[in-house]
């Protein structure tokens, strides 16, 4: 098995959350009184539940690296929003640490927190959270207005992000006059105007219909390619996670059950719960060319060349035209063998019946 | 209802049996009281020895406050007298054309094209009938009391929003301020602040701030958490979060509060004028009415109605107005309009010496409407006298009196053509018994109980019912509806009425409101049901309802007094014309908002329109309709006091007498009594609603 946490990371740790707990209820201090909690996590959570409290986040730990899209998934009520709200300190965690660039966020004073939010964080909300009385332009410029920036700067920056999200021409419309997709673009633009390092998105596309959702995902990926933020993204749609996640965490009843790349989760689900999440995904989406390669029998030099990272989905038309197979090379140009229709079908079949098979 | 009954009876057979036994005991007890009434005086009137001098206590308390704090209040009077004087002087000094221009401009900003025309025409009417000065005096009072009430209400609202504890403390205060009749606190204000327009101001601020508090709390609280969180994530500090995020997001609701406060303020300014000395439009109506110059009071009443409509439409328009949206406009574009208005007014003032017509409406343009109106009214009354008399008498003799003093006394040879004999009672009892048995046989136990109680009340009369019987019935009813809480509350409320010696008058109030509320509810709900089915009718009724609701209730009295003279019947009609509107609105709203899916499903099953209405829509709209009943009771109680002006003999009259006799205790005890009745009735309605919801949930589960 490969090391999950470093599989696709792209840089240093930006945001890190350590043993984070959030318990709803009153008078909770005694659960965490000494310098930590000694008994094991599950019995502590069970005790809280028995005493009528709601442990919404239980001992959650993960890292988000610079430039990474980290997705949190889980059923409704599993604590996803709670975790993100703790990370942004919209709610105060009951226990644990949130480190932003190595600084403990939970120890910051309200004043410092406002500074952090003004310069380092952006957040997009499921129901948009737009101010109904302000125009698109004013909504987008709102964070700068709060900082008391000059009007000219507000306008220039707002125009730039409005263009980035493709809302030119609607600058003076009110939120009520926009469609859901357009409103969420305003939300995205607003969260980007302060050029945050860390970007939280809590089910940003859930309120949108499937077509618009797909379009917004593409838009989101395009923006991320330009901006390289460190992102925490919540969704309960696995296909959405699959499209955008570098790594993801699956939550259940407040606990993180598994962290890894989407492919890891599909191929090596930690338990039934994770497996059920991933069962809908067509396996062919996961298979990379390299995983189907077999040694060439004869001369492969006349065959078409394919990159090892190419999703197998894309090979089908090529294989139809070249039933002999295609040659596979990795990024260094090394020869990895060939893929034939037969080898592809074999690999697929293996995936279907044996989930422990490791791809890539 | 049979379905609801079935669900209600689900719990256990034991509970059912207990309820039956309980009601049986109460009914037997009430019957015994009625039978023994002749022998024992104390059953009829609460023993004098047990009454407490509550009235005197209030007077002593008031005297003490006046003696010790009068200086403080007088200072307040002094402080407010000046700005009030300035505003009044300014309004008088301003040429009429200037005032019309300002109001029309405000109307334009609030509503666009139509409203300025209406505003202008209304003000021209005021000029034409020669009541401009009086109207300006009233406006002056409104213009200073509204900002004050809005400020007080807003501050308290924000405080109540910020602290649960403050809100809990505010709630009863608001409830009492809204249900204690306005007359009841005119006198203490008069005693504290001294004679003069400040009384009107203080009274109107006191009366008008509660809706502002409620709407402010509601508006601030109902801002979606998404919006607040997005404000936090944008880096707002506490002040920014409030003023730039929460307040603007809740602005619409808060402005609805401003609208309600404005209307309440105007209404109180009109009422307060009855203490005199203000030469305003309310006084004009009252004094002419007292002299039976109905033409003149109608003319002035229309002025009040028009003022109310203008203020209502303008403030409501402000709340409804779309946000600005286009913020990029330049300075001139943004404020140009108001500069133009200000410029025009300056121009009018400059031109006034040259063109006096701009400043003073010429006498020759004034029309005396009162005279011809008087004649028309006289003619109408003469022409329709038999009809009007017949209407009035039949309602009084066949409905009002029996309910008040019971069939046994109301049925007399002069009115019914025969006297009530003991054998009538026997036949009556047999009939009632038969009805009860039939109902029980059909499994409708609650119906049976209602039949027995109703028959008993009708036979004896609300006012003649022995007090222990009334107390027993009401307290037990409260217990069944809302458990021990409501039972205790009802017991305390009734005790206050007994101990303070207001019982008899209170029963008269209850009699009058019960009748009026029943009638209003029936009429309103029926009309509302028709309006829900018929768009044409709905459109026709809307402006009528709006007008009846925006007018200060005082004005409604004029035409009714004109036709029917003073008395209980007039009061009844006045209350109905004011209180049917909420029943109408809630019924129409409830029916129109029944879920479309359900209606479509029922239609597909093959329900006829009548079945659809009776078996689908009405049951589903029932909670809304009951909400209408609740409001109808509140409106009825509010109007009851006003109706005292036209000669009732209940608590409302007591309040009024207390005011005119300068007896604070008397007026205040009676006022408190009315508030207590209103609040208790409200609790019964709410308890019904809770039960209904619980039943629905149980049914769904
Ligand atoms: N303010 C609160 N007080 C009490 N319990 C809360 C509060 N907010 C959330 N919870 C509870 O915490 C748990 C996790 O809620 P959370 O909103 O984080 O779920 P979620 O995973 O975001 O769900 P969804 O997909 O529906 O948004 C739930 O059981 C919820 O009832
Ligand atoms: Mg959530």
Short mmCIF file of N, CA, C and O and ligand atoms in Angstrom, two decimals, chain A residues 80-82 85 126 202-203 234, ligand 2:
data_model
loop_
_atom_site.label_atom_id
_atom_site.label_comp_id
_atom_site.label_asym_id
_atom_site.label_seq_id
_atom_site.Cartn_x
_atom_site.Cartn_y
_atom_site.Cartn_z
N UNK A 80 -19.44 17.89 8.65
CA UNK A 80 -18.57 18.57 7.68
C UNK A 80 -18.56 20.08 7.91
O UNK A 80 -17.49 20.69 8.05
N UNK A 81 -19.75 20.64 7.95
CA UNK A 81 -19.82 22.09 8.14
C UNK A 81 -19.19 22.47 9.47
O UNK A 81 -18.53 23.50 9.58
N UNK A 82 -19.41 21.64 10.46
CA UNK A 82 -18.85 21.94 11.78
C UNK A 82 -17.34 22.06 11.70
O UNK A 82 -16.75 23.00 12.24
N UNK A 85 -16.41 25.23 9.95
CA UNK A 85 -16.70 26.39 10.78
C UNK A 85 -15.68 26.52 11.91
O UNK A 85 -15.39 27.62 12.37
N UNK A 126 -23.11 27.65 1.17
CA UNK A 126 -24.07 26.87 0.40
C UNK A 126 -25.22 27.73 -0.11
O UNK A 126 -25.62 27.65 -1.25
N UNK A 202 -18.20 25.61 1.48
CA UNK A 202 -19.12 24.67 2.14
C UNK A 202 -20.26 24.36 1.18
O UNK A 202 -21.18 25.16 1.02
N UNK A 203 -20.21 23.22 0.57
CA UNK A 203 -21.22 22.79 -0.42
C UNK A 203 -21.60 23.94 -1.34
O UNK A 203 -22.78 24.29 -1.45
N UNK A 234 -16.28 21.27 0.75
CA UNK A 234 -17.22 20.29 1.28
C UNK A 234 -18.21 19.90 0.20
O UNK A 234 -18.67 20.76 -0.56
MG1 LIG C 2 -23.36 21.47 6.19
#
